[in-house]
XYZ file of C-alpha atoms in Angstrom:
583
model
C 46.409 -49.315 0.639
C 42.653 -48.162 1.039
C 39.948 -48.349 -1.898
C 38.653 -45.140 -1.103
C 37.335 -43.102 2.146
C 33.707 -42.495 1.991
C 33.782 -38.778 2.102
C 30.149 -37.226 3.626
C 29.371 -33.855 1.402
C 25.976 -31.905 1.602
C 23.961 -33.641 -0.765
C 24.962 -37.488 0.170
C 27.732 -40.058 0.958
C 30.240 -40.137 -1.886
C 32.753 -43.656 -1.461
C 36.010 -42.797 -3.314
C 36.238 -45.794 -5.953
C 39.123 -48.166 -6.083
C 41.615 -47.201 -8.348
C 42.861 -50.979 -9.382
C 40.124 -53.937 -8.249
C 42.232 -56.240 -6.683
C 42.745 -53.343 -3.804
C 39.172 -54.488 -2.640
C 41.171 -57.764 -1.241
C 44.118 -56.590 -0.018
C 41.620 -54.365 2.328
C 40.072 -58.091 3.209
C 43.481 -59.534 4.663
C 43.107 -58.087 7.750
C 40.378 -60.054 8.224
C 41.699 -63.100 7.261
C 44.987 -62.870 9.176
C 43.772 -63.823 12.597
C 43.038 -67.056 11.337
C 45.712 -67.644 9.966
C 46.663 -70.695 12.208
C 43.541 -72.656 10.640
C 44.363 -71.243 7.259
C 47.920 -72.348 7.478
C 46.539 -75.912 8.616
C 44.536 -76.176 5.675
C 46.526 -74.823 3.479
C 49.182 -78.096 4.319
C 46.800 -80.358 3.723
C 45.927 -79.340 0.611
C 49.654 -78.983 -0.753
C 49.596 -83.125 0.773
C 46.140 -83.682 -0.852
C 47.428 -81.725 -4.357
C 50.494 -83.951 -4.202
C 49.097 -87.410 -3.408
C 46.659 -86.138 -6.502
C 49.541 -86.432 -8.746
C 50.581 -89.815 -8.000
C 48.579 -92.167 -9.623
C 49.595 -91.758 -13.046
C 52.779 -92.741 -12.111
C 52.029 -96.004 -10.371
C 50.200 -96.810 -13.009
C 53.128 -95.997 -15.435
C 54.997 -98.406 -13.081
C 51.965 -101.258 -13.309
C 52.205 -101.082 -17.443
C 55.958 -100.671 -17.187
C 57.248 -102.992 -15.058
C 54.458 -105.656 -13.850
C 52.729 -106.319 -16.480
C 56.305 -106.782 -18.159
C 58.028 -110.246 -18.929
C 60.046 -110.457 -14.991
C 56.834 -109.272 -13.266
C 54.704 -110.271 -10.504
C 51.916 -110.937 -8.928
C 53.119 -109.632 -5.953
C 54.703 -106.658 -7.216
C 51.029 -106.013 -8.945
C 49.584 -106.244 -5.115
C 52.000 -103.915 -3.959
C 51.566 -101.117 -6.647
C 47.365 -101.870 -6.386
C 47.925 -101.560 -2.273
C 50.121 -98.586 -3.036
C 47.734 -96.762 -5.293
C 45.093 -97.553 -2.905
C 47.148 -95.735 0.076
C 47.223 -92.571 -2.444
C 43.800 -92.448 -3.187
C 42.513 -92.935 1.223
C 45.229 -90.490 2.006
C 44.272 -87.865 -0.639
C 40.651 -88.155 0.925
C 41.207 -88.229 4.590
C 43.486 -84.508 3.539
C 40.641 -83.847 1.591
C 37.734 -83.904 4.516
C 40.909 -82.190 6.597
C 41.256 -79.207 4.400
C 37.606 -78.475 3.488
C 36.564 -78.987 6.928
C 38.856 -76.338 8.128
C 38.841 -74.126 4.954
C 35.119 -73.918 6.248
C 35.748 -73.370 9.353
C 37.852 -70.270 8.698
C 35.599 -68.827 6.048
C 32.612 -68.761 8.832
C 34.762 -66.840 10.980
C 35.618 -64.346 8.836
C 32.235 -63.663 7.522
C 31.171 -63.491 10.922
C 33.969 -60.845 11.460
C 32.811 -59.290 8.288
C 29.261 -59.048 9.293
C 29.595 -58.100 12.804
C 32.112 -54.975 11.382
C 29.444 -53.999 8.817
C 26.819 -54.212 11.388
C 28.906 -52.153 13.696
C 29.433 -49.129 11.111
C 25.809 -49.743 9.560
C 25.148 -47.890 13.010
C 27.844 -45.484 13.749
C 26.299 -43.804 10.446
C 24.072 -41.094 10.696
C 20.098 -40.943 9.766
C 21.113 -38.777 6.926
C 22.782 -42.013 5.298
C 19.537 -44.086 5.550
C 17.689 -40.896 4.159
C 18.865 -41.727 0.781
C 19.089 -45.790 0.659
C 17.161 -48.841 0.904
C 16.670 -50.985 3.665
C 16.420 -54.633 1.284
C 20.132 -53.281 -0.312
C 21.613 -52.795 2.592
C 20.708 -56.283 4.022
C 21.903 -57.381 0.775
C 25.291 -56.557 1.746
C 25.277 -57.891 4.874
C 24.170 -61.018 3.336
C 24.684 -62.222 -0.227
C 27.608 -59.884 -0.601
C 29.694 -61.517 2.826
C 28.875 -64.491 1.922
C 30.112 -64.123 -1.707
C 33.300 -63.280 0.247
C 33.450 -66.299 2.361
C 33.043 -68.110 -0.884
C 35.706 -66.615 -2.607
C 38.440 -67.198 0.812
C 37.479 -70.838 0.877
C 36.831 -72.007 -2.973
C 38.937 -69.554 -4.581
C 42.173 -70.728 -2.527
C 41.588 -73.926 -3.221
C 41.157 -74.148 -7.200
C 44.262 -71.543 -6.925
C 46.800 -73.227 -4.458
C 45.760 -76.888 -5.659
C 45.376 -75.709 -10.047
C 48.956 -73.821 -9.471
C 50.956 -76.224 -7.656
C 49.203 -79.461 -9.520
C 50.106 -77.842 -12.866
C 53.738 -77.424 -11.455
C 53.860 -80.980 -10.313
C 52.141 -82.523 -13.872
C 54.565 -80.407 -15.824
C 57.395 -81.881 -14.055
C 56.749 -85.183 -14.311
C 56.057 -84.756 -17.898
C 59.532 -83.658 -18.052
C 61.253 -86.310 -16.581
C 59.549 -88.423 -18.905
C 59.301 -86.393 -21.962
C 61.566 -82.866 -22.040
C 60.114 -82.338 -25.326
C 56.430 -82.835 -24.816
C 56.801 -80.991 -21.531
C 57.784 -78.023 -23.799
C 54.972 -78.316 -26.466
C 52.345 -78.450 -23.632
C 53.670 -74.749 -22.430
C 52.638 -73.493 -26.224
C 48.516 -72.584 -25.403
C 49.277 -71.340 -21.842
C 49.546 -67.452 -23.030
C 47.210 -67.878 -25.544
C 44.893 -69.138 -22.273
C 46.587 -66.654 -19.309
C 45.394 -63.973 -21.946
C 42.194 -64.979 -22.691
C 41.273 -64.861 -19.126
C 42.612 -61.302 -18.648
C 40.186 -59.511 -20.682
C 37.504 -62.385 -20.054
C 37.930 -61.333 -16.347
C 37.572 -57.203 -17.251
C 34.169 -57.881 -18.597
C 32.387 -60.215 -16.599
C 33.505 -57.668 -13.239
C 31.729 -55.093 -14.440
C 28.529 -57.447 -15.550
C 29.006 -59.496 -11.664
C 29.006 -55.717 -9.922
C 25.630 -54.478 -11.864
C 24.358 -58.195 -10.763
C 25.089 -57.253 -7.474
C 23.531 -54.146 -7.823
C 20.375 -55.332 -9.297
C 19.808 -58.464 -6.702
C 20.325 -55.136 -3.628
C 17.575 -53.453 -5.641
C 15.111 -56.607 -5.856
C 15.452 -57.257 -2.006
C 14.792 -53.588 -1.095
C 11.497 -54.130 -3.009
C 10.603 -57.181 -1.536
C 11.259 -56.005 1.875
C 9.262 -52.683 1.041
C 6.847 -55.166 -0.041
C 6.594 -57.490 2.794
C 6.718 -54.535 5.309
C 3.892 -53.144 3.478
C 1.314 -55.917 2.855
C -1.768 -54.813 4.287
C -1.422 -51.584 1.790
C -0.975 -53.784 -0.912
C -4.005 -56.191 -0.035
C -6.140 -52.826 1.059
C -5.195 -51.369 -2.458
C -5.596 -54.505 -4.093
C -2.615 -54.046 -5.680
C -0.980 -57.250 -5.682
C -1.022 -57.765 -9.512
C 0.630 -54.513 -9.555
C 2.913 -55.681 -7.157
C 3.644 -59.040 -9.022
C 4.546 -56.849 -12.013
C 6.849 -54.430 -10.170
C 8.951 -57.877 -8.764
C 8.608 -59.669 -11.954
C 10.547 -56.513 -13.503
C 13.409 -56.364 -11.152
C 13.714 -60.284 -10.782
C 13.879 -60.059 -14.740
C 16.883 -57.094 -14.457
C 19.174 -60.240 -12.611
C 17.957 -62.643 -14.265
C 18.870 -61.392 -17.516
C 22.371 -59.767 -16.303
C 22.740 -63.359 -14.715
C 22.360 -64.773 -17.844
C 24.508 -62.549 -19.633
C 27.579 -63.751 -17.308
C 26.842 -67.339 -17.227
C 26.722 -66.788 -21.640
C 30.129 -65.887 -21.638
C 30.730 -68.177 -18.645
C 29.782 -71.215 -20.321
C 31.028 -70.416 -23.996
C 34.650 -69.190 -22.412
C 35.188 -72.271 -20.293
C 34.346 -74.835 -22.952
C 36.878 -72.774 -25.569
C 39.659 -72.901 -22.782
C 38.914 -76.535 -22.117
C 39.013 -77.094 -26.081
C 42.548 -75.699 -26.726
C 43.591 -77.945 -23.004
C 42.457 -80.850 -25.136
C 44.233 -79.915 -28.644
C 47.007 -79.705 -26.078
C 46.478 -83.465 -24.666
C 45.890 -84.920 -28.022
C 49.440 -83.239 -29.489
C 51.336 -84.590 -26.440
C 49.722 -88.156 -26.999
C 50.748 -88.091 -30.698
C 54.042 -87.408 -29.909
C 54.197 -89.971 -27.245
C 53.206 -92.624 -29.461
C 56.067 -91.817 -32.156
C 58.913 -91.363 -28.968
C 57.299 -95.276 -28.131
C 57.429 -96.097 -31.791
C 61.185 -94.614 -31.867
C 62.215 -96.820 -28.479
C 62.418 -93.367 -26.673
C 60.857 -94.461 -24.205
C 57.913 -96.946 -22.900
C 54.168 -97.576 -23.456
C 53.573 -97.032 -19.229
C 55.066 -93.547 -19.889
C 53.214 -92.393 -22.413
C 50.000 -93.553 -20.846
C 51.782 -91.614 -17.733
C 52.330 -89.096 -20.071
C 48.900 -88.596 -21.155
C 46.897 -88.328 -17.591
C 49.510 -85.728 -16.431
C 48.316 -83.895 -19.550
C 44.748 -83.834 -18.811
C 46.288 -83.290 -14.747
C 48.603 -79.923 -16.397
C 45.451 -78.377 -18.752
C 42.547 -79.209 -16.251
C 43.608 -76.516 -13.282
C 43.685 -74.201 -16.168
C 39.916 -74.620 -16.680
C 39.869 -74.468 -13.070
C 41.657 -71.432 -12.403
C 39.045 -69.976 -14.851
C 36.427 -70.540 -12.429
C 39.054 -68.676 -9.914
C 38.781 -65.870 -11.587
C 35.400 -66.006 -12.133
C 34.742 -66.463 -8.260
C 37.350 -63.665 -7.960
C 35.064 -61.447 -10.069
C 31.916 -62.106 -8.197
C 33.623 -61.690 -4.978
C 35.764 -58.269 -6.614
C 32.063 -56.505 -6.860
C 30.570 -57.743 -3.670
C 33.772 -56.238 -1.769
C 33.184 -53.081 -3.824
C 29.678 -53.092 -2.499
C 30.706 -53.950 1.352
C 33.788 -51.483 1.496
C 31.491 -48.535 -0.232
C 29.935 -49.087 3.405
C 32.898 -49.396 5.277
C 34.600 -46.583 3.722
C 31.547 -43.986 4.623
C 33.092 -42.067 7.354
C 29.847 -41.172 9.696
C 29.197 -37.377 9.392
C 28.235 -37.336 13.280
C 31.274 -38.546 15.468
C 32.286 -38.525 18.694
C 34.876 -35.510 19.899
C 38.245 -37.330 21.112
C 38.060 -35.583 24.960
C 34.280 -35.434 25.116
C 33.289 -33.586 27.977
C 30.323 -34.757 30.506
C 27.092 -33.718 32.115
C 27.571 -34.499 35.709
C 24.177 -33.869 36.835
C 21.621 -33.251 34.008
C 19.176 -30.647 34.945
C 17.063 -30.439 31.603
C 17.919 -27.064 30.165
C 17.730 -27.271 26.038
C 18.982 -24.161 23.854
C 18.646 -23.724 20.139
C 21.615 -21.216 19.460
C 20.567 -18.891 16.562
C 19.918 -22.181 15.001
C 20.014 -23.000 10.630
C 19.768 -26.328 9.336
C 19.129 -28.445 6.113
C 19.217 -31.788 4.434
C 21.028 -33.436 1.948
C 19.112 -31.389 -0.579
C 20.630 -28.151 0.552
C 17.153 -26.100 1.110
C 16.931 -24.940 4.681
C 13.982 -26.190 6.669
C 15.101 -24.349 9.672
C 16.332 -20.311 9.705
C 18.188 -19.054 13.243
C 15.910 -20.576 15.790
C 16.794 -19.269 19.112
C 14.798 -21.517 22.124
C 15.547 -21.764 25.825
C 13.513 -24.085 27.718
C 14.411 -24.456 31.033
C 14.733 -27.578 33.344
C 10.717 -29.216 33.503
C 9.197 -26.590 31.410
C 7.082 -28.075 28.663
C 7.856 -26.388 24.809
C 4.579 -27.623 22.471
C 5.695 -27.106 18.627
C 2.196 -26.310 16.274
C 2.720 -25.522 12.333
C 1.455 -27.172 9.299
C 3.465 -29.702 8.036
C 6.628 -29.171 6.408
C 6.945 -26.052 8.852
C 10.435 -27.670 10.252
C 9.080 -29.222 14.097
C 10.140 -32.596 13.149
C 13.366 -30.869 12.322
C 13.723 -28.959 15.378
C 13.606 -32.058 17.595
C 15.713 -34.437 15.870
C 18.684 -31.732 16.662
C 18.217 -32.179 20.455
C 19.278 -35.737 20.673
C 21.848 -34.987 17.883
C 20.829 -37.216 14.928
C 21.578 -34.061 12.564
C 23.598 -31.312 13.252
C 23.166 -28.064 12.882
C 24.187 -26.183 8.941
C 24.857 -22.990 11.534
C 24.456 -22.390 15.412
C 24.672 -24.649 18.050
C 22.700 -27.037 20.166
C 23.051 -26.897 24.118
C 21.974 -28.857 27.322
C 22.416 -27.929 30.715
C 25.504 -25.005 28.589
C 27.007 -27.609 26.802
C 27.277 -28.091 23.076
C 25.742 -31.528 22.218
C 28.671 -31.835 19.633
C 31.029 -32.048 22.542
C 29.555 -34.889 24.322
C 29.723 -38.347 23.153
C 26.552 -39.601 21.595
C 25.628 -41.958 24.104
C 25.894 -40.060 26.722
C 23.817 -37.182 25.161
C 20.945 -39.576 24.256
C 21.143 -41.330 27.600
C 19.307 -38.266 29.260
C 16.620 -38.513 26.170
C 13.634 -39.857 25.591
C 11.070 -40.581 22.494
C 7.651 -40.928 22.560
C 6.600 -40.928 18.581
C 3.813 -41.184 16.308
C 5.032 -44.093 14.641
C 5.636 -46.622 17.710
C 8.166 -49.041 16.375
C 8.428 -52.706 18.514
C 10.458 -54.926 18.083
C 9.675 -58.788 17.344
C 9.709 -60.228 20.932
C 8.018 -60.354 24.000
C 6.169 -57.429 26.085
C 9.258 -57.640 28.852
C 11.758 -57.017 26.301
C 9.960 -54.523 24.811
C 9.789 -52.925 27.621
C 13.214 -53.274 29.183
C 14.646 -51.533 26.042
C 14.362 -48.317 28.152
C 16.663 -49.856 30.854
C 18.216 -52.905 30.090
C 18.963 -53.894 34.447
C 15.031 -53.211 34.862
C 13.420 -56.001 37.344
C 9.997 -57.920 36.797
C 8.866 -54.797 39.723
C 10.483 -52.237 38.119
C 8.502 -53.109 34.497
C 5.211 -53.520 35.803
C 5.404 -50.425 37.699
C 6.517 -48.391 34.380
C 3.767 -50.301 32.718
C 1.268 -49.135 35.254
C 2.690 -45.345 35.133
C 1.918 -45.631 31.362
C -1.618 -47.295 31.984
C -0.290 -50.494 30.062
C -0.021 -52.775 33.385
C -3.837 -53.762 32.657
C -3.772 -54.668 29.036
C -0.714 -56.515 29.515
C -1.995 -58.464 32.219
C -4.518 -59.666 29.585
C -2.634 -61.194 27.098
C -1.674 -65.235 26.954
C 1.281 -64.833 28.691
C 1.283 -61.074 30.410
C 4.748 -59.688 30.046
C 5.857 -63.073 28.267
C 3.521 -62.651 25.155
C 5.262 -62.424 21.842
C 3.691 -59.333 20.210
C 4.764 -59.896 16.655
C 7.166 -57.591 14.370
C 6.407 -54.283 14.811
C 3.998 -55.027 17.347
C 1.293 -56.047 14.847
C -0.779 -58.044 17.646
C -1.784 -55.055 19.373
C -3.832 -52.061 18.557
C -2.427 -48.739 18.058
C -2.870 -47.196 21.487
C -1.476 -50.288 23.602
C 1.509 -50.230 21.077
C 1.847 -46.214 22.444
C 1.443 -47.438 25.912
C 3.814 -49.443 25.574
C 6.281 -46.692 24.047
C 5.389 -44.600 26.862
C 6.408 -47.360 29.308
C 10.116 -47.980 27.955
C 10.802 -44.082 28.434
C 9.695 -44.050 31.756
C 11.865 -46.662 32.834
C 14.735 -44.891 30.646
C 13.984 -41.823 33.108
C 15.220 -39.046 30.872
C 15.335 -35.673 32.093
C 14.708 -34.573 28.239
C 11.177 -36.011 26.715
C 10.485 -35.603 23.207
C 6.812 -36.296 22.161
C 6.315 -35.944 18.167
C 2.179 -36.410 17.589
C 2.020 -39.014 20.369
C -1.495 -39.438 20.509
C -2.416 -38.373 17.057
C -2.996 -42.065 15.578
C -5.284 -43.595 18.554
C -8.668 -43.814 19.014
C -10.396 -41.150 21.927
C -10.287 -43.875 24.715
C -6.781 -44.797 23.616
C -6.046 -40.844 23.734
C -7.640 -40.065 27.289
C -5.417 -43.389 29.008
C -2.078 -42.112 27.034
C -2.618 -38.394 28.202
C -3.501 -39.396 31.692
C -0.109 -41.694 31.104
C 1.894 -39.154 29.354
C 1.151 -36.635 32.106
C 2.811 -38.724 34.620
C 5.496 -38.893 32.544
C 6.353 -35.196 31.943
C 6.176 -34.469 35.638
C 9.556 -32.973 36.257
C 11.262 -32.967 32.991
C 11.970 -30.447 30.046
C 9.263 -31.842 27.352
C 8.954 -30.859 23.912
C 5.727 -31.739 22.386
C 5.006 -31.734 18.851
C 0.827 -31.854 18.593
C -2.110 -30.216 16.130
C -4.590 -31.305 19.218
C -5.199 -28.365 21.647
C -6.078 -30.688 24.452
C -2.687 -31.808 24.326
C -0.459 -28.321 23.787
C -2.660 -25.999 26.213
C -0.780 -26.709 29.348
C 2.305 -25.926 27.592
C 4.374 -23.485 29.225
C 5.654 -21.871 26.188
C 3.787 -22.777 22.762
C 6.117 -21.779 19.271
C 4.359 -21.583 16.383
C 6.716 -22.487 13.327
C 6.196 -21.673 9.695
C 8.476 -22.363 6.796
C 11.334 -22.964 9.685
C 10.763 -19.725 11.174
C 9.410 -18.910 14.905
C 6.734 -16.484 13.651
C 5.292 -16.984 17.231
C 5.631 -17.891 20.665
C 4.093 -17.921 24.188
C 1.868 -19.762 26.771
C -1.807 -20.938 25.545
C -3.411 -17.627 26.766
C -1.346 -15.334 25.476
C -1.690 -16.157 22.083
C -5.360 -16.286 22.269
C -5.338 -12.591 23.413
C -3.380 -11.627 20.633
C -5.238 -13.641 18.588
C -2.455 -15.954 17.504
């Protein structure tokens, strides 16, 4: 039975919520199941662990009973002592068995977990990122898994070992004592109830925990990514204030479980002991009545404290339950987003790619429903270069994220080379397409694997001659260790225009025959600019460019400039055709 299917809408991702909780973990079995070899191992040892827990009280029954009775001796008191001994080694050596393993499986499946999440996190379109944060979605990936994990490999135990110890204490309370085995059953409603509504409450309070910690990592990842704003600004008191807040929202939500935590456990545990102290009472007046012996009652007595104490245990089930009930809520609203952009089930191909991009009478909009672009009809043929000029907000950004397909179209269609992008698998689509953008983004490593994110085969030959297409071959060859040098995230140990070159150099070794440049050279200085354009020229030799620029040095050579306002073409032509008509 599903929680829910994420259903994509104009206006956002909507997950369907989970009509009964516990559904969230019935969707986490499949998970579990492949492991269920190791599960099944550890499992057995705990049963053998639970049951070699329950022994001692009668051996020790047997030590008061019978050895330290007139007719015992000494070496009857050796055996028992050797015997008790054997229970306690035996219950630890299943012990280390069954956590070790436990463990074990509970790593797997979180990696399984993660690596799914991961998976979907990019099957999902930019339209999904458009409206969440970064720190809250690592949050699931993180806290939330693990809280999983914790809830496979604790949870099990306190409910395998509290159920089947409480079965085993009872009956051994029974052969000694029917009737005190019958008075101990009297607070178990009155406890199996209080835990039902406890458990009601604290889900909700454990979800807007969840919630709240998602929100305080988004802002400390906002934060961290944005630290030389903050110290430019001086703003870090502000800052400090902003994270106090949110750390303040958990802490106090935190707090509000762990209240009713702490005062429900010790009221549980209270009525376990009024429990204890009735059996014991009645003990003593079955010894005082030659019912039975003083070994049994003091047999009697630790089974007691053995039947009440899972209780309090099986508490802290539920309470792991709870946590782990809103984290899967949390993981499976992910999971349950079906991606708006999919692949068609009999894709078609693009045999050769030739370049040729049309923009079909062509509407589109975001989330928010207002349309940024109004029947846009473009044909650029194979190497022609297509410059887009407007003042911002006129839809060019727009226009160009529809080529490679991360939107679609609200109306029209999309083509290359006759076919609609829709019908082609994703990959395939974007393997013919480059970006060159404002915003270089690098990734934490070295130059080389910077690089060879355009191809991921490319040589040591093949990299430096990219690099020296793109003008970058120099620079590089400067640095501490050339193409080995680690260049920091986001490539913050280089300047602007060799983090551009750099950009330039992974899409020539991709060798598109589609280039996209959005404001490629609008953030570097002019000697930056006049190595990028003599780089970015050699780049566009031979295939369909669009070029999104405010700098007429770089959209003049265009062969077909379109002017866009408020997502109309209110223009369009080469450089000197617009000047005669004064455009």
């Amino acid at each position: 039975m599903r929680v829910g299917v994420g259903r994509y809408v104009r206006g956002g991702m909507t997950p369907v919520s989970a009509k009964h909780p516990f559904q969230s973990l019935k969707r986490v079995l499949p998970w579990i199941l492949p492991y269920w070899p190791v599960m099944l191992f550890g499992l057995v040892c705990m049963l053998i662990t639970t049951y070699l827990g329950q022994q001692p009280p009668r051996i020790i029954q047997h030590i008061i009973d019978d050895v330290l009775a007139p007719g015992g001796g000494v070496y009857q008191g050796v055996r028992a002592v050797l015997l008790l001994g054997g229970v306690y080694l035996g219950g630890m050596l299943f012990n280390m068995l069954r956590t070790y393993w436990l463990h074990v499986a509970g790593q797997q499946v979180i990696h399984t977990l993660r690596v799914r999440l991961y998976g979907h996190f990019q099957q999902l379109p930019l339209t999904y990122y458009d409206n969440r944060q970064t720190g809250d979605l690592m949050s699931r990936m993180t806290g939330d898994v693990e809280q999983i994990e914790s809830m496979m490999v604790h949870g099990l135990d306190v409910l395998v070992m509290g159920l089947l110890g409480m079965g085993l204490a009872w009956y051994y309370i029974h052969v000694y004592a029917p009737l005190i085995s019958w008075l101990v059953l009297i607070p178990v409603p009155i406890l199996l109830i209080a835990i039902y509504f406890f458990s009601g409450t604290v889900r909700k309070i454990y979800r807007i925990v969840r919630d709240r910690v998602g929100d305080l990592h988004a802002k400390l990842q906002d934060n961290i990514s944005g630290i030389r704003v903050i110290k430019a600004f001086s703003r870090e008191a502000d800052e400090l204030d902003r994270v106090t807040a949110d750390s303040e929202q958990v802490r106090a939500m935190s707090v509000r479980g762990v209240r009713m935590w702490s005062t429900f456990g010790p009221l549980m545990g209270l009525i376990g002991h009024v429990g204890t102290l009735t059996a014991l009472i009645v003990g003593i007046h079955l010894v005082a009545s030659g019912e039975i012996k003083a070994g049994a009652v003091m047999a009697i007595f630790l089974y007691t404290g053995n039947f009440y104490q899972p209780i309090g245990q099986l508490f802290q089930f539920f309470d792991s339950i709870q946590r782990s009930l809103a984290a899967g809520e949390r993981i499976l609203e992910v999971l349950d987003t079906i991606p708006e952009i999919q692949d068609p089930e009999a894709p078609a191909t693009l045999a050769a790619v030739t370049g040729r991009v049309e923009l079909r009478e062509v509407s589109f909009s975001y989330a928010s429903g207002e349309r940024v672009l109004h029947e846009i009809s473009v044909m650029a043929e194979p190497g022609q270069r297509i410059a887009l000029v407007g003042r911002s907000g006129a839809g060019k950004t727009s226009f160009i994220n529809l080529i490679p397909r991360f939107y679609d179209p609200l109306e029209g269609a999309v083509l290359v080379d006759g076919v609609d992008v829709r019908a082609l698998r994703q990959a395939e689509l974007r393997r013919h397409i480059a970006l060159v953008l404002q915003e270089t983004f690098l990734f934490n490593g070295t130059v080389a694997e910077n690089l060879r994110y355009g191809r991921l085969d490319a040589g040591d030959e093949e990299l430096a001659a990219a690099a020296r297409i793109a003008n970058a071959h120099e620079f590089i060859e400067t640095l501490p260790d050339g193409y080995a040098t680690e260049i920091g995230e986001r490539g913050v140990k280089l300047s602007g225009g060799q983090r551009q070159r750099l950009a330039i150099a992974r899409a020539v070794l991709a060798d598109p025959r589609i280039l996209i440049l959005d404001e490629a050279t609008s953030s570097v200085d002019s000697e930056s600019e006049l190595l990028i354009h003599q780089a970015l020229e050699r780049l566009m030799a031979g295939r369909t460019t669009f070029i999104i620029a405010h700098r007429l040095s770089t959209i003049r050579g265009a062969d077909v400039i379109l002017v866009l306002e408020n997502g109309r073409i209110v223009e369009r032509g080469p450089h000197r055709d617009l000047i005669k008509t004064r455009g």
